[in-house]
XYZ file of C-alpha atoms in Angstrom:
413
model
C -32.185 -19.541 132.694
C -32.778 -21.172 136.006
C -30.948 -18.428 137.877
C -33.217 -15.780 136.152
C -36.379 -17.611 137.373
C -35.110 -18.135 140.897
C -34.269 -14.238 141.043
C -37.759 -13.344 139.789
C -39.132 -15.804 142.364
C -37.270 -14.169 145.173
C -38.316 -10.831 144.101
C -41.918 -11.621 144.119
C -41.690 -13.177 147.556
C -40.022 -10.017 148.814
C -42.838 -7.800 147.249
C -45.585 -9.923 148.958
C -43.972 -9.817 152.330
C -43.624 -6.082 152.099
C -47.299 -5.696 151.066
C -48.341 -7.758 154.043
C -46.265 -5.667 156.410
C -47.827 -2.483 155.066
C -51.480 -3.948 155.356
C -50.947 -4.956 159.134
C -51.770 -2.574 161.735
C -48.968 -1.414 163.904
C -48.462 -3.120 167.302
C -48.751 -1.110 170.560
C -45.301 0.158 171.404
C -44.136 -0.570 167.879
C -42.882 2.975 167.333
C -40.418 2.418 170.319
C -38.907 -0.726 168.750
C -35.671 -0.263 166.636
C -35.947 -0.632 162.946
C -35.036 -4.035 161.472
C -31.890 -2.710 160.116
C -30.785 -1.170 163.163
C -28.624 -3.851 165.333
C -28.373 -3.228 168.854
C -24.788 -2.760 170.159
C -23.540 -4.269 173.394
C -24.929 -1.145 175.291
C -28.259 -1.320 173.575
C -27.958 1.761 171.492
C -29.194 0.905 168.094
C -26.920 2.632 165.571
C -26.181 5.734 167.601
C -22.723 5.728 166.658
C -23.316 5.703 163.056
C -26.154 8.356 163.463
C -23.678 10.494 165.422
C -21.302 10.557 162.604
C -24.021 11.381 160.073
C -25.359 14.169 162.222
C -21.762 15.615 162.735
C -21.267 15.553 158.955
C -24.592 17.357 158.409
C -23.833 19.893 160.967
C -20.569 20.802 159.266
C -22.338 21.199 155.926
C -25.097 23.219 157.193
C -24.216 25.091 160.269
C -27.266 25.927 162.597
C -28.271 29.575 163.258
C -27.773 29.082 166.926
C -29.239 27.405 169.958
C -28.113 25.897 173.249
C -26.007 22.941 173.739
C -26.477 20.126 176.268
C -25.037 22.135 179.007
C -27.391 25.016 178.399
C -24.919 27.667 176.975
C -25.708 30.016 174.148
C -24.718 27.585 171.389
C -23.189 29.379 168.627
C -24.453 32.773 169.533
C -20.973 34.159 170.544
C -19.319 33.020 167.420
C -22.268 34.346 165.273
C -21.934 37.642 167.199
C -18.332 38.238 166.310
C -18.803 37.602 162.603
C -22.129 39.380 162.240
C -20.558 42.820 161.002
C -18.286 41.071 158.498
C -20.831 38.689 157.219
C -23.281 41.582 156.535
C -21.061 43.879 154.797
C -18.427 41.296 153.242
C -20.978 38.658 151.645
C -23.042 40.180 148.680
C -26.696 40.834 150.049
C -30.003 39.870 148.218
C -30.610 43.267 147.101
C -29.020 46.181 145.196
C -29.904 49.213 143.172
C -30.568 49.476 139.522
C -28.806 51.934 137.317
C -31.238 54.846 137.494
C -33.244 53.742 140.350
C -36.694 54.630 138.854
C -39.409 52.431 138.488
C -37.537 49.384 139.735
C -39.208 47.854 142.738
C -41.745 48.425 145.428
C -41.078 50.671 148.430
C -41.722 49.306 151.815
C -43.268 51.697 154.131
C -41.558 50.359 157.180
C -38.272 50.146 155.399
C -37.813 52.789 152.686
C -34.470 51.567 151.715
C -35.775 47.959 151.068
C -37.085 48.586 147.496
C -34.892 46.249 144.917
C -36.143 44.692 141.747
C -36.185 40.913 141.224
C -33.606 41.291 138.490
C -31.485 43.315 140.736
C -31.732 40.619 143.576
C -30.746 37.880 141.002
C -27.616 39.933 139.968
C -26.558 40.514 143.571
C -26.451 36.828 144.233
C -23.885 36.420 141.498
C -20.369 36.077 142.980
C -17.678 38.788 142.352
C -15.354 38.037 139.439
C -12.509 40.658 139.660
C -10.780 41.359 136.422
C -7.726 42.843 138.213
C -6.736 45.381 140.919
C -6.500 48.927 139.860
C -3.277 49.225 141.852
C -0.417 46.976 142.212
C 0.771 46.143 145.792
C 3.913 48.281 145.092
C 1.714 51.369 145.363
C 0.088 50.700 148.551
C 2.689 52.413 150.759
C 2.626 55.758 148.820
C 1.104 58.745 150.194
C -1.384 61.156 148.644
C -2.547 64.654 149.366
C -6.312 64.357 149.585
C -9.152 66.831 150.310
C -12.654 66.350 151.051
C -15.768 67.907 149.487
C -17.801 66.696 152.420
C -17.822 69.631 154.755
C -19.451 68.046 157.955
C -17.515 70.408 160.456
C -18.299 73.626 158.260
C -22.089 72.681 158.486
C -21.974 72.150 162.282
C -20.160 75.476 162.898
C -22.289 77.503 160.515
C -25.395 76.232 162.189
C -23.926 77.050 165.625
C -22.730 80.582 165.000
C -25.400 81.763 162.628
C -27.072 85.066 163.687
C -29.771 85.403 164.218
C -29.686 82.014 165.789
C -31.497 78.903 164.418
C -35.148 79.106 165.406
C -36.859 76.173 167.211
C -38.813 75.487 163.875
C -35.467 75.417 162.039
C -33.752 73.119 164.501
C -36.755 70.835 164.749
C -36.746 70.279 161.006
C -33.336 68.821 161.101
C -33.570 66.930 164.445
C -36.657 65.062 163.438
C -35.893 64.506 159.668
C -35.823 60.655 159.337
C -32.453 60.771 157.511
C -30.461 63.811 158.279
C -30.882 63.436 161.980
C -28.427 61.008 162.136
C -25.730 63.131 160.716
C -26.105 65.337 163.702
C -25.901 62.266 165.919
C -22.351 61.379 164.779
C -19.137 61.857 166.673
C -17.673 65.201 165.739
C -13.703 64.775 164.872
C -12.285 68.075 163.631
C -8.788 66.613 163.043
C -9.914 63.370 161.311
C -7.647 62.815 158.299
C -8.476 60.842 154.935
C -5.608 58.478 154.830
C -7.960 55.736 155.810
C -10.096 56.366 152.687
C -6.993 56.426 150.583
C -5.886 53.061 151.828
C -9.168 51.784 150.912
C -9.193 53.225 147.434
C -5.773 51.875 146.565
C -7.190 48.362 147.265
C -10.220 48.737 144.666
C -10.768 45.778 142.586
C -11.881 46.204 138.823
C -15.010 44.459 138.229
C -17.691 44.428 135.391
C -20.526 45.828 137.274
C -20.711 49.540 137.618
C -23.180 49.991 140.308
C -21.138 48.678 143.280
C -17.436 48.671 144.177
C -15.181 45.968 145.723
C -12.127 46.201 147.676
C -9.687 43.679 148.865
C -8.090 44.328 152.283
C -5.733 41.823 153.722
C -6.866 39.274 151.275
C -10.630 39.900 152.257
C -12.958 40.856 149.510
C -15.323 43.643 150.806
C -18.382 44.788 148.755
C -19.774 48.241 149.087
C -23.104 48.387 147.446
C -26.147 50.658 147.826
C -27.459 48.347 150.658
C -24.341 48.789 152.698
C -24.424 52.492 152.074
C -27.916 52.522 153.390
C -27.108 50.303 156.553
C -23.969 52.524 157.728
C -25.448 55.882 156.812
C -29.220 55.650 157.677
C -30.017 57.424 154.506
C -33.085 56.184 152.441
C -32.106 54.217 149.377
C -35.341 53.447 147.797
C -36.180 54.319 143.993
C -35.881 57.766 142.703
C -39.463 59.321 142.459
C -41.034 59.736 139.125
C -39.972 62.822 137.261
C -36.346 62.682 138.802
C -34.782 61.451 135.452
C -36.892 64.149 133.397
C -35.554 66.945 135.771
C -39.274 67.786 136.649
C -38.800 67.081 140.613
C -39.027 70.112 142.612
C -39.360 73.991 141.862
C -36.931 76.509 140.887
C -39.039 79.532 142.398
C -37.114 79.776 145.495
C -33.606 79.998 144.091
C -34.837 82.427 141.289
C -36.091 84.605 144.208
C -32.646 84.988 145.713
C -30.178 84.552 142.985
C -30.016 86.318 139.647
C -32.015 84.506 136.908
C -29.709 82.427 134.693
C -26.615 82.998 136.933
C -24.443 80.156 138.092
C -25.116 79.255 141.673
C -21.774 78.105 143.173
C -21.258 76.523 146.529
C -19.317 79.492 147.880
C -22.503 81.670 147.087
C -24.583 79.848 149.465
C -23.132 80.621 152.854
C -23.087 84.489 152.192
C -26.519 84.388 151.181
C -27.593 82.434 154.132
C -25.832 84.742 156.615
C -27.867 87.818 155.034
C -31.209 86.215 155.812
C -33.476 86.363 158.834
C -35.900 83.967 160.053
C -39.624 84.927 159.554
C -42.748 83.272 161.090
C -44.478 83.863 157.874
C -41.768 82.391 155.668
C -39.561 79.105 155.568
C -37.027 80.924 153.130
C -34.182 80.767 155.638
C -34.977 77.230 156.511
C -34.936 76.374 152.720
C -31.537 78.144 152.344
C -30.232 76.098 155.336
C -31.209 72.851 153.625
C -29.653 73.825 150.442
C -26.523 74.710 152.059
C -26.462 71.348 153.891
C -27.169 69.379 150.966
C -24.410 71.000 148.977
C -21.958 70.593 151.758
C -22.531 67.083 152.660
C -24.625 64.998 150.225
C -23.427 66.040 146.923
C -20.280 68.168 146.974
C -18.741 69.418 143.668
C -15.288 68.230 142.619
C -14.130 71.888 141.699
C -14.295 74.862 143.988
C -13.563 78.526 143.457
C -14.322 80.755 140.391
C -13.999 77.906 137.950
C -16.484 75.757 140.136
C -19.523 74.450 138.325
C -23.113 75.183 139.560
C -24.527 73.536 142.582
C -26.309 70.357 141.220
C -29.647 71.574 139.404
C -31.652 68.998 141.313
C -30.718 70.361 144.815
C -31.526 73.885 143.687
C -34.971 72.533 142.791
C -35.446 70.179 145.586
C -35.498 73.078 148.299
C -38.583 74.305 146.392
C -40.562 71.366 147.731
C -40.120 70.767 151.464
C -41.859 67.336 151.519
C -39.619 66.098 148.622
C -36.562 67.115 150.745
C -37.988 64.994 153.576
C -38.885 61.746 151.559
C -36.320 61.823 148.764
C -33.817 58.824 148.726
C -30.698 60.782 149.630
C -28.773 57.561 150.378
C -29.130 56.556 146.615
C -28.313 60.118 145.449
C -25.021 60.315 147.723
C -24.152 56.849 146.836
C -24.505 57.304 142.926
C -22.384 60.476 143.535
C -19.648 58.772 145.323
C -19.275 56.036 142.784
C -18.754 58.462 139.881
C -16.143 59.979 142.178
C -14.254 56.507 142.853
C -14.470 55.885 139.028
C -12.979 59.253 138.186
C -10.143 58.649 140.742
C -9.335 55.300 139.287
C -9.217 56.748 135.779
C -7.106 59.805 136.982
C -4.413 57.810 138.588
C -4.501 54.984 136.166
C -2.794 52.500 138.535
C 0.304 54.708 139.473
C 0.553 57.073 142.390
C 2.819 60.050 141.607
C 5.569 61.025 144.028
C 4.553 63.590 146.871
C 6.687 66.186 145.044
C 4.674 66.157 141.980
C 1.363 66.522 143.656
C 0.590 70.331 143.113
C -2.915 70.133 144.512
C -4.664 67.772 146.893
C -6.873 65.172 145.057
C -10.575 65.882 145.917
C -12.830 63.150 147.195
C -16.473 64.380 146.660
C -19.632 63.272 148.341
C -20.682 61.802 151.516
C -17.639 59.486 152.199
C -17.819 58.735 155.865
C -19.897 55.434 155.457
C -17.279 54.327 152.941
C -14.488 55.216 155.321
C -16.214 52.986 158.078
C -16.623 50.152 155.646
C -13.294 48.343 156.116
C -13.396 48.602 160.003
C -17.107 47.340 159.963
C -16.364 44.303 157.707
C -12.974 43.288 159.200
C -13.638 42.677 163.132
C -9.906 42.761 163.760
C -9.461 46.344 162.400
C -12.724 47.487 164.070
C -11.416 46.300 167.426
C -8.023 48.058 166.806
C -9.168 51.337 165.540
C -12.790 51.941 166.608
C -14.569 52.361 169.818
C -18.330 52.709 170.653
C -19.681 56.119 170.735
C -20.970 56.448 174.338
C -23.914 58.474 173.583
C -25.342 56.602 170.566
C -28.957 55.796 170.299
C -29.915 52.070 169.751
C -32.041 53.196 166.587
C -29.142 55.055 164.983
C -27.240 53.428 162.146
C -23.822 52.232 162.255
C -21.887 55.461 161.711
C -23.541 56.859 164.719
C -22.259 54.130 167.008
C -18.680 54.192 166.271
C -15.713 56.672 166.550
C -12.223 56.507 165.804
C -9.641 55.907 168.700
C -7.084 58.382 169.420
C -4.098 56.606 167.818
C -1.337 57.019 165.384
C -3.583 56.500 162.487
C -5.148 59.693 162.758
C-alpha cells in the first residue's frame, strides 16, 4: 500500500516537472545543446555512434534513390543504372491491361499507353504465384523447327521494290506515324533466327492470370505484360475504342471495292493486289492497301497460310477504311493480345513435351509481332544483354527499346 502511494507521488512530481519545462520559453542557443538523454562521450559527440548504427540500419531497409556521397561522387547512380533495365521489366509494374481493354481507364494525351484502371493497378501489385512450369528442365536442350508469321523483311523489300515506287505521301504516312515509324527504325537482320524465342517459351511459368505471361530464366522470374510490350515496341496500349468489341469500328467499303463481295481475303491475296495498283493524287487507295499489307504482315499475322488459311482479321479489313483510326488505334494492345493467344496455343499444343526433331513434319508457327518478346530476356537480365546485344548506332533517343539494340554477330544466331 505504501509502495503504491510512493509510486503515485513520484508520477505526479514527474508530470508537474514536465509541465513546467513545456511552459518555460527556450533559452537562447538551447537548440544547440544536446538532449538530456544524449550523454557526451570523450570526444564530445553526443550519441553519434548510436545514431550512426541506427542510420545505417535504416539505409539498409530503405535504400535511397541516389545522391552524392561525402566525397562528391554520384552516390548510387552507377548501381541504379546497371539495374534499371532488369528492375523495370522484372518487377511487376503498377499498371496492366484489362481483359478486353474497353472502358477501363482514362487515356493520357501525353502518354497514350498509360491508361490502366484502378482495379488493374491493384491486381498488378500482387506477387506472381506460379503453379508450375509448362516444361521440365529436361526439355530445355531440345530443338524445335519454328517459323514466324511476322514478315518484317518481306514488308521492307516489298515497299522498296514496289513499282511504281512509293510516293512522298505514302512514305510520309509511315515515317510520321506515331507508332509504325519505330518499326522502320529497327535494325534489319535478314538471317536472324527464332531459337531465342523458343528458349524463352520453354521457360514459361503456369500462372492463374491470363492477361500476362511469366518466364523463369536462370532462376530470374520475368514478367511480360502489356506495359512491357509497350515499353519495348513503342506501340500504343491504351483501351480499345468504343465499338471495337461490337465490330463496328472502321468501314468495309474499301475492301469490298477491290475484293469480291463475300469472298475470303487471305494474306497471300494482298501482295498481288497491291502490285496491281497505282498511286493517284485523287485517291489514297494504294496507301490503304499498303497499310493493310503492313498490318497483316507484322501486327496480326495468321497461324495458317496457303489455301487452308483463314481470312485476314476482319477488324484489319475494316480499319483501313478509316485512316484516322489506323493512326490512333492501340496496335500495341491488339498485337499483345494476339501474341498471348499464340503462346497459350503453343503451351497447349506441346503439353510439356517437345517431340524429337525427326517427328517434326512442319515448323511450328509463332504468330504476331514477336520481336519485343524476344528482346525481353536480354533487357531484363543485364548479363545476357551485355553478352548478346550491342547498341544500334543510329538509334534516336526518342525511340523505344527495340530500336536501340541489335544482336551481336555470334554463335547464337
